Amino acid sequence: MSNAVYPGSFDPFTNGHLDITQRGAAIFDELLVAVLLNDSKNAMFSVEERVTMAREATVHLPNVKVLSFDGLLVDFMRKERSRVILRGLRALSDFEYEFQLAQMNKQLAPEMETFFMVTDAKYSYLSSRGVKEVFGFGGAIHEFVPPGVFRRMRERVRPRGM
Ligand code: ADP
């Protein structure tokens, strides 16, 4: 049985993430969306909220599971008995970072393989950061995120520092 882990910050989970998750779930028997507990990134949502939003958005996908993790991705993957890291690629600007990350993970754990899925053109401009920026300036974000994420973002008064 094939399985893969799709790791990220998902702060918040966007329609671009959902697209990669759906397409990944159609390729692998099981796909684990792994939400990174990352204190160094100034997250808008707690890791619990990010997990809940990703779960809500993927509830229609029976072979997708959402969990959080802390520390090294490769340690988490060993624990979850997975050898495939799934990542999405938007523009050339993603490539350098993703390339470094994939090589670093290969050094740390040679048995792991990183698979890249190219974004659907309609999501190529979409990032969690962009969504937060547009939201911070009062712009409409409902086209960019799943309904549950939209609801939670609206429940927030305009976040401080944005
Ligand atoms: P990071 O892990 O750098 O914090 P994110 O949580 O924003 O990144 O995203 C997780 C993964 O999803 C990354 O591989 C990123 O390139 C990919 N991704 C993000 N947005 C999109 C999109 N619109 N289309 C395709 N892939 C995307």
Tab-separated table of N, CA, C and O in Angstrom, residues 77-159:
chain	number	residue	atom	x	y	z
A	77	MET	N	8.109	11.102	9.785
A	77	MET	CA	7.794	10.160	8.706
A	77	MET	C	8.175	8.739	9.085
A	77	MET	O	7.462	7.791	8.759
A	78	ARG	N	9.291	8.604	9.759
A	78	ARG	CA	9.686	7.257	10.194
A	78	ARG	C	8.652	6.702	11.161
A	78	ARG	O	8.261	5.540	11.072
A	79	LYS	N	8.214	7.571	12.058
A	79	LYS	CA	7.191	7.151	13.036
A	79	LYS	C	5.898	6.725	12.324
A	79	LYS	O	5.251	5.760	12.710
A	80	GLU	N	5.559	7.465	11.286
A	80	GLU	CA	4.319	7.174	10.546
A	80	GLU	C	4.531	6.131	9.435
A	80	GLU	O	3.618	5.852	8.665
A	81	ARG	N	5.743	5.621	9.332
A	81	ARG	CA	6.084	4.595	8.335
A	81	ARG	C	5.778	5.038	6.897
A	81	ARG	O	5.136	4.331	6.124
A	82	SER	N	6.237	6.247	6.596
A	82	SER	CA	6.080	6.741	5.232
A	82	SER	C	7.440	7.115	4.664
A	82	SER	O	8.333	7.540	5.402
A	83	ARG	N	7.590	6.958	3.344
A	83	ARG	CA	8.867	7.279	2.692
A	83	ARG	C	8.715	8.341	1.624
A	83	ARG	O	9.674	8.693	0.953
A	84	VAL	N	7.504	8.830	1.435
A	84	VAL	CA	7.282	9.803	0.360
A	84	VAL	C	6.816	11.137	0.924
A	84	VAL	O	5.816	11.206	1.657
A	85	ILE	N	7.549	12.177	0.574
A	85	ILE	CA	7.182	13.539	0.951
A	85	ILE	C	6.545	14.169	-0.284
A	85	ILE	O	7.157	14.186	-1.356
A	86	LEU	N	5.325	14.660	-0.133
A	86	LEU	CA	4.652	15.327	-1.251
A	86	LEU	C	4.721	16.830	-1.015
A	86	LEU	O	4.388	17.312	0.075
A	87	ARG	N	5.152	17.566	-2.046
A	87	ARG	CA	5.183	19.026	-1.944
A	87	ARG	C	4.595	19.618	-3.220
A	87	ARG	O	4.633	18.999	-4.286
A	88	GLY	N	4.073	20.827	-3.091
A	88	GLY	CA	3.524	21.504	-4.259
A	88	GLY	C	4.521	22.515	-4.797
A	88	GLY	O	5.305	23.080	-4.034
A	89	LEU	N	4.510	22.712	-6.102
A	89	LEU	CA	5.393	23.718	-6.714
A	89	LEU	C	4.557	24.731	-7.480
A	89	LEU	O	3.745	24.356	-8.327
A	90	ARG	N	4.747	25.982	-7.159
A	90	ARG	CA	4.050	27.036	-7.896
A	90	ARG	C	4.976	27.586	-8.970
A	90	ARG	O	5.043	27.094	-10.064
A	91	ALA	N	5.742	28.576	-8.620
A	91	ALA	CA	6.585	29.232	-9.626
A	91	ALA	C	8.039	28.839	-9.414
A	91	ALA	O	8.380	28.087	-8.504
A	92	LEU	N	8.874	29.385	-10.260
A	92	LEU	CA	10.306	29.150	-10.141
A	92	LEU	C	10.806	29.567	-8.754
A	92	LEU	O	11.717	28.965	-8.198
A	93	SER	N	10.147	30.572	-8.196
A	93	SER	CA	10.572	31.085	-6.888
A	93	SER	C	10.438	30.027	-5.794
A	93	SER	O	11.169	30.056	-4.809
A	94	ASP	N	9.506	29.079	-5.939
A	94	ASP	CA	9.392	27.987	-4.956
A	94	ASP	C	10.554	27.012	-5.099
A	94	ASP	O	10.902	26.319	-4.159
A	95	PHE	N	11.088	26.944	-6.320
A	95	PHE	CA	11.968	25.833	-6.649
A	95	PHE	C	13.224	25.781	-5.779
A	95	PHE	O	13.588	24.729	-5.260
A	96	GLU	N	13.871	26.922	-5.603
A	96	GLU	CA	15.140	26.907	-4.888
A	96	GLU	C	14.976	26.418	-3.450
A	96	GLU	O	15.731	25.566	-2.977
A	97	TYR	N	13.949	26.934	-2.798
A	97	TYR	CA	13.672	26.531	-1.418
A	97	TYR	C	13.307	25.046	-1.358
A	97	TYR	O	13.835	24.288	-0.534
A	98	GLU	N	12.434	24.619	-2.255
A	98	GLU	CA	11.985	23.225	-2.254
A	98	GLU	C	13.138	22.275	-2.592
A	98	GLU	O	13.236	21.183	-2.036
A	99	PHE	N	13.995	22.719	-3.505
A	99	PHE	CA	15.146	21.916	-3.909
A	99	PHE	C	16.087	21.700	-2.712
A	99	PHE	O	16.518	20.589	-2.417
A	100	GLN	N	16.361	22.791	-1.992
A	100	GLN	CA	17.228	22.704	-0.806
A	100	GLN	C	16.624	21.786	0.246
A	100	GLN	O	17.311	20.969	0.846
A	101	LEU	N	15.320	21.969	0.468
A	101	LEU	CA	14.623	21.175	1.475
A	101	LEU	C	14.679	19.684	1.125
A	101	LEU	O	14.968	18.833	1.975
A	102	ALA	N	14.435	19.379	-0.149
A	102	ALA	CA	14.431	17.979	-0.597
A	102	ALA	C	15.824	17.367	-0.437
A	102	ALA	O	15.968	16.231	0.014
A	103	GLN	N	16.854	18.158	-0.771
A	103	GLN	CA	18.220	17.634	-0.660
A	103	GLN	C	18.618	17.453	0.803
A	103	GLN	O	19.290	16.493	1.156
A	104	MET	N	18.198	18.397	1.618
A	104	MET	CA	18.482	18.290	3.058
A	104	MET	C	17.830	17.035	3.630
A	104	MET	O	18.464	16.266	4.359
A	105	ASN	N	16.572	16.822	3.284
A	105	ASN	CA	15.876	15.629	3.778
A	105	ASN	C	16.524	14.351	3.262
A	105	ASN	O	16.577	13.343	3.966
A	106	LYS	N	17.043	14.402	2.046
A	106	LYS	CA	17.714	13.232	1.460
A	106	LYS	C	18.991	12.917	2.240
A	106	LYS	O	19.328	11.752	2.449
A	107	GLN	N	19.699	13.989	2.640
A	107	GLN	CA	20.915	13.785	3.435
A	107	GLN	C	20.568	13.173	4.788
A	107	GLN	O	21.255	12.286	5.280
A	108	LEU	N	19.501	13.698	5.375
A	108	LEU	CA	19.104	13.245	6.714
A	108	LEU	C	18.558	11.821	6.685
A	108	LEU	O	18.757	11.049	7.616
A	109	ALA	N	17.833	11.502	5.604
A	109	ALA	CA	17.155	10.207	5.529
A	109	ALA	C	17.136	9.742	4.079
A	109	ALA	O	16.190	10.020	3.332
A	110	PRO	N	18.189	9.033	3.633
A	110	PRO	CA	18.305	8.652	2.223
A	110	PRO	C	17.158	7.787	1.716
A	110	PRO	O	16.926	7.708	0.508
A	111	GLU	N	16.445	7.144	2.615
A	111	GLU	CA	15.334	6.269	2.169
A	111	GLU	C	14.088	7.065	1.771
A	111	GLU	O	13.158	6.518	1.177
A	112	MET	N	14.095	8.362	2.071
A	112	MET	CA	12.917	9.182	1.750
A	112	MET	C	13.020	9.764	0.334
A	112	MET	O	14.106	10.120	-0.111
A	113	GLU	N	11.886	9.889	-0.323
A	113	GLU	CA	11.839	10.521	-1.645
A	113	GLU	C	10.848	11.682	-1.618
A	113	GLU	O	9.761	11.550	-1.054
A	114	THR	N	11.231	12.803	-2.235
A	114	THR	CA	10.304	13.934	-2.337
A	114	THR	C	9.659	13.935	-3.720
A	114	THR	O	10.353	13.865	-4.735
A	115	PHE	N	8.339	13.985	-3.742
A	115	PHE	CA	7.582	14.085	-4.993
A	115	PHE	C	6.995	15.487	-5.089
A	115	PHE	O	6.413	15.980	-4.120
A	116	PHE	N	7.128	16.093	-6.270
A	116	PHE	CA	6.553	17.429	-6.460
A	116	PHE	C	5.349	17.355	-7.383
A	116	PHE	O	5.385	16.679	-8.406
A	117	MET	N	4.323	18.080	-6.991
A	117	MET	CA	3.153	18.177	-7.841
A	117	MET	C	3.015	19.643	-8.252
A	117	MET	O	3.038	20.535	-7.393
A	118	VAL	N	2.922	19.856	-9.550
A	118	VAL	CA	2.859	21.238	-10.052
A	118	VAL	C	1.454	21.791	-9.839
A	118	VAL	O	0.463	21.104	-10.075
A	119	THR	N	1.413	23.023	-9.383
A	119	THR	CA	0.137	23.664	-9.091
A	119	THR	C	-0.779	23.701	-10.311
A	119	THR	O	-0.310	23.810	-11.445
A	120	ASP	N	-2.055	23.636	-10.059
A	120	ASP	CA	-3.023	23.917	-11.105
A	120	ASP	C	-2.890	25.417	-11.407
A	120	ASP	O	-2.798	26.231	-10.477
A	121	ALA	N	-2.898	25.769	-12.685
A	121	ALA	CA	-2.654	27.174	-13.066
A	121	ALA	C	-3.564	28.135	-12.307
A	121	ALA	O	-3.158	29.248	-11.959
A	122	LYS	N	-4.784	27.672	-11.988
A	122	LYS	CA	-5.686	28.634	-11.345
A	122	LYS	C	-5.310	28.934	-9.889
A	122	LYS	O	-5.858	29.847	-9.291
A	123	TYR	N	-4.368	28.164	-9.338
A	123	TYR	CA	-3.921	28.440	-7.961
A	123	TYR	C	-2.473	28.921	-7.905
A	123	TYR	O	-1.893	29.009	-6.827
A	124	SER	N	-1.894	29.194	-9.052
A	124	SER	CA	-0.446	29.442	-9.075
A	124	SER	C	-0.062	30.710	-8.312
A	124	SER	O	1.074	30.865	-7.879
A	125	TYR	N	-1.009	31.617	-8.134
A	125	TYR	CA	-0.730	32.872	-7.421
A	125	TYR	C	-1.046	32.763	-5.929
A	125	TYR	O	-0.805	33.706	-5.175
A	126	LEU	N	-1.600	31.635	-5.516
A	126	LEU	CA	-2.202	31.545	-4.184
A	126	LEU	C	-1.215	31.068	-3.118
A	126	LEU	O	-0.567	30.037	-3.273
A	127	SER	N	-1.101	31.835	-2.040
A	127	SER	CA	-0.260	31.430	-0.910
A	127	SER	C	-0.976	31.799	0.382
A	127	SER	O	-1.804	32.721	0.401
A	128	SER	N	-0.650	31.108	1.468
A	128	SER	CA	-1.246	31.434	2.774
A	128	SER	C	-0.911	32.877	3.133
A	128	SER	O	-1.750	33.618	3.649
A	129	ARG	N	0.307	33.244	2.846
A	129	ARG	CA	0.744	34.606	3.173
A	129	ARG	C	-0.072	35.662	2.421
A	129	ARG	O	-0.513	36.665	2.996
A	130	GLY	N	-0.274	35.407	1.132
A	130	GLY	CA	-1.068	36.329	0.311
A	130	GLY	C	-2.492	36.447	0.843
A	130	GLY	O	-3.041	37.555	0.922
A	131	VAL	N	-3.078	35.310	1.206
A	131	VAL	CA	-4.445	35.315	1.744
A	131	VAL	C	-4.500	36.168	3.022
A	131	VAL	O	-5.408	36.978	3.205
A	132	LYS	N	-3.506	35.999	3.888
A	132	LYS	CA	-3.487	36.771	5.146
A	132	LYS	C	-3.313	38.265	4.877
A	132	LYS	O	-3.918	39.097	5.547
A	133	GLU	N	-2.502	38.573	3.885
A	133	GLU	CA	-2.292	39.993	3.554
A	133	GLU	C	-3.572	40.632	3.024
A	133	GLU	O	-3.968	41.703	3.466
A	134	VAL	N	-4.212	39.942	2.086
A	134	VAL	CA	-5.458	40.476	1.512
A	134	VAL	C	-6.503	40.637	2.621
A	134	VAL	O	-7.171	41.670	2.736
A	135	PHE	N	-6.601	39.621	3.471
A	135	PHE	CA	-7.555	39.657	4.583
A	135	PHE	C	-7.250	40.823	5.528
A	135	PHE	O	-8.147	41.547	5.959
A	136	GLY	N	-5.964	40.999	5.815
A	136	GLY	CA	-5.536	42.066	6.729
A	136	GLY	C	-5.925	43.450	6.232
A	136	GLY	O	-6.189	44.357	7.032
A	137	PHE	N	-6.002	43.592	4.913
A	137	PHE	CA	-6.391	44.884	4.336
A	137	PHE	C	-7.880	44.930	4.007
A	137	PHE	O	-8.349	45.825	3.298
A	138	GLY	N	-8.614	43.944	4.499
A	138	GLY	CA	-10.069	43.969	4.350
A	138	GLY	C	-10.574	43.447	3.015
A	138	GLY	O	-11.740	43.632	2.674
A	139	GLY	N	-9.702	42.777	2.248
A	139	GLY	CA	-10.110	42.270	0.931
A	139	GLY	C	-10.896	40.974	1.032
A	139	GLY	O	-10.851	40.286	2.056
A	140	ALA	N	-11.602	40.629	-0.050
A	140	ALA	CA	-12.410	39.400	-0.086
A	140	ALA	C	-11.504	38.200	-0.303
A	140	ALA	O	-10.696	38.183	-1.234
A	141	ILE	N	-11.647	37.213	0.546
A	141	ILE	CA	-10.777	36.035	0.430
A	141	ILE	C	-11.553	34.744	0.186
A	141	ILE	O	-10.964	33.677	0.126
A	142	HIS	N	-12.891	34.858	0.030
A	142	HIS	CA	-13.690	33.629	-0.039
A	142	HIS	C	-13.350	32.751	-1.242
A	142	HIS	O	-13.594	31.564	-1.224
A	143	GLU	N	-12.786	33.344	-2.281
A	143	GLU	CA	-12.429	32.533	-3.455
A	143	GLU	C	-11.125	31.760	-3.251
A	143	GLU	O	-10.780	30.901	-4.035
A	144	PHE	N	-10.398	32.123	-2.219
A	144	PHE	CA	-9.044	31.576	-2.063
A	144	PHE	C	-8.954	30.418	-1.074
A	144	PHE	O	-7.965	29.697	-1.046
A	145	VAL	N	-9.960	30.307	-0.214
A	145	VAL	CA	-9.865	29.329	0.885
A	145	VAL	C	-11.151	28.502	0.993
A	145	VAL	O	-12.219	28.968	0.585
A	146	PRO	N	-11.068	27.302	1.582
A	146	PRO	CA	-12.284	26.514	1.799
A	146	PRO	C	-13.245	27.256	2.737
A	146	PRO	O	-12.798	28.104	3.533
A	147	PRO	N	-14.566	26.935	2.667
A	147	PRO	CA	-15.560	27.685	3.450
A	147	PRO	C	-15.271	27.750	4.961
A	147	PRO	O	-15.478	28.785	5.587
A	148	GLY	N	-14.772	26.653	5.534
A	148	GLY	CA	-14.495	26.633	6.985
A	148	GLY	C	-13.384	27.609	7.358
A	148	GLY	O	-13.419	28.250	8.422
A	149	VAL	N	-12.407	27.729	6.486
A	149	VAL	CA	-11.301	28.663	6.733
A	149	VAL	C	-11.822	30.094	6.625
A	149	VAL	O	-11.519	30.960	7.456
A	150	PHE	N	-12.661	30.307	5.604
A	150	PHE	CA	-13.244	31.638	5.408
A	150	PHE	C	-14.027	32.062	6.647
A	150	PHE	O	-13.876	33.176	7.135
A	151	ARG	N	-14.821	31.124	7.175
A	151	ARG	CA	-15.641	31.425	8.350
A	151	ARG	C	-14.765	31.808	9.546
A	151	ARG	O	-14.981	32.803	10.216
A	152	ARG	N	-13.734	31.004	9.774
A	152	ARG	CA	-12.860	31.292	10.913
A	152	ARG	C	-12.118	32.611	10.750
A	152	ARG	O	-11.897	33.338	11.714
A	153	MET	N	-11.712	32.910	9.547
A	153	MET	CA	-10.983	34.162	9.342
A	153	MET	C	-11.910	35.346	9.573
A	153	MET	O	-11.520	36.349	10.153
A	154	ARG	N	-13.154	35.195	9.119
A	154	ARG	CA	-14.116	36.282	9.315
A	154	ARG	C	-14.446	36.501	10.779
A	154	ARG	O	-14.758	37.612	11.205
A	155	GLU	N	-14.422	35.382	11.554
A	155	GLU	CA	-14.716	35.486	12.990
A	155	GLU	C	-13.658	36.311	13.718
A	155	GLU	O	-13.899	36.828	14.796
A	156	ARG	N	-12.487	36.355	13.116
A	156	ARG	CA	-11.419	37.140	13.713
A	156	ARG	C	-11.644	38.612	13.391
A	156	ARG	O	-11.910	38.963	12.252
A	157	VAL	N	-11.496	39.438	14.390
A	157	VAL	CA	-11.437	40.863	14.081
A	157	VAL	C	-10.104	41.011	13.352
A	157	VAL	O	-9.233	40.187	13.501
A	158	ARG	N	-9.992	42.008	12.523
A	158	ARG	CA	-8.765	42.157	11.737
A	158	ARG	C	-7.538	41.959	12.646
A	158	ARG	O	-7.377	42.620	13.656
A	159	PRO	N	-6.696	40.954	12.313
A	159	PRO	CA	-5.595	40.627	13.204
A	159	PRO	C	-4.634	41.793	13.394
A	159	PRO	O	-4.412	42.576	12.473
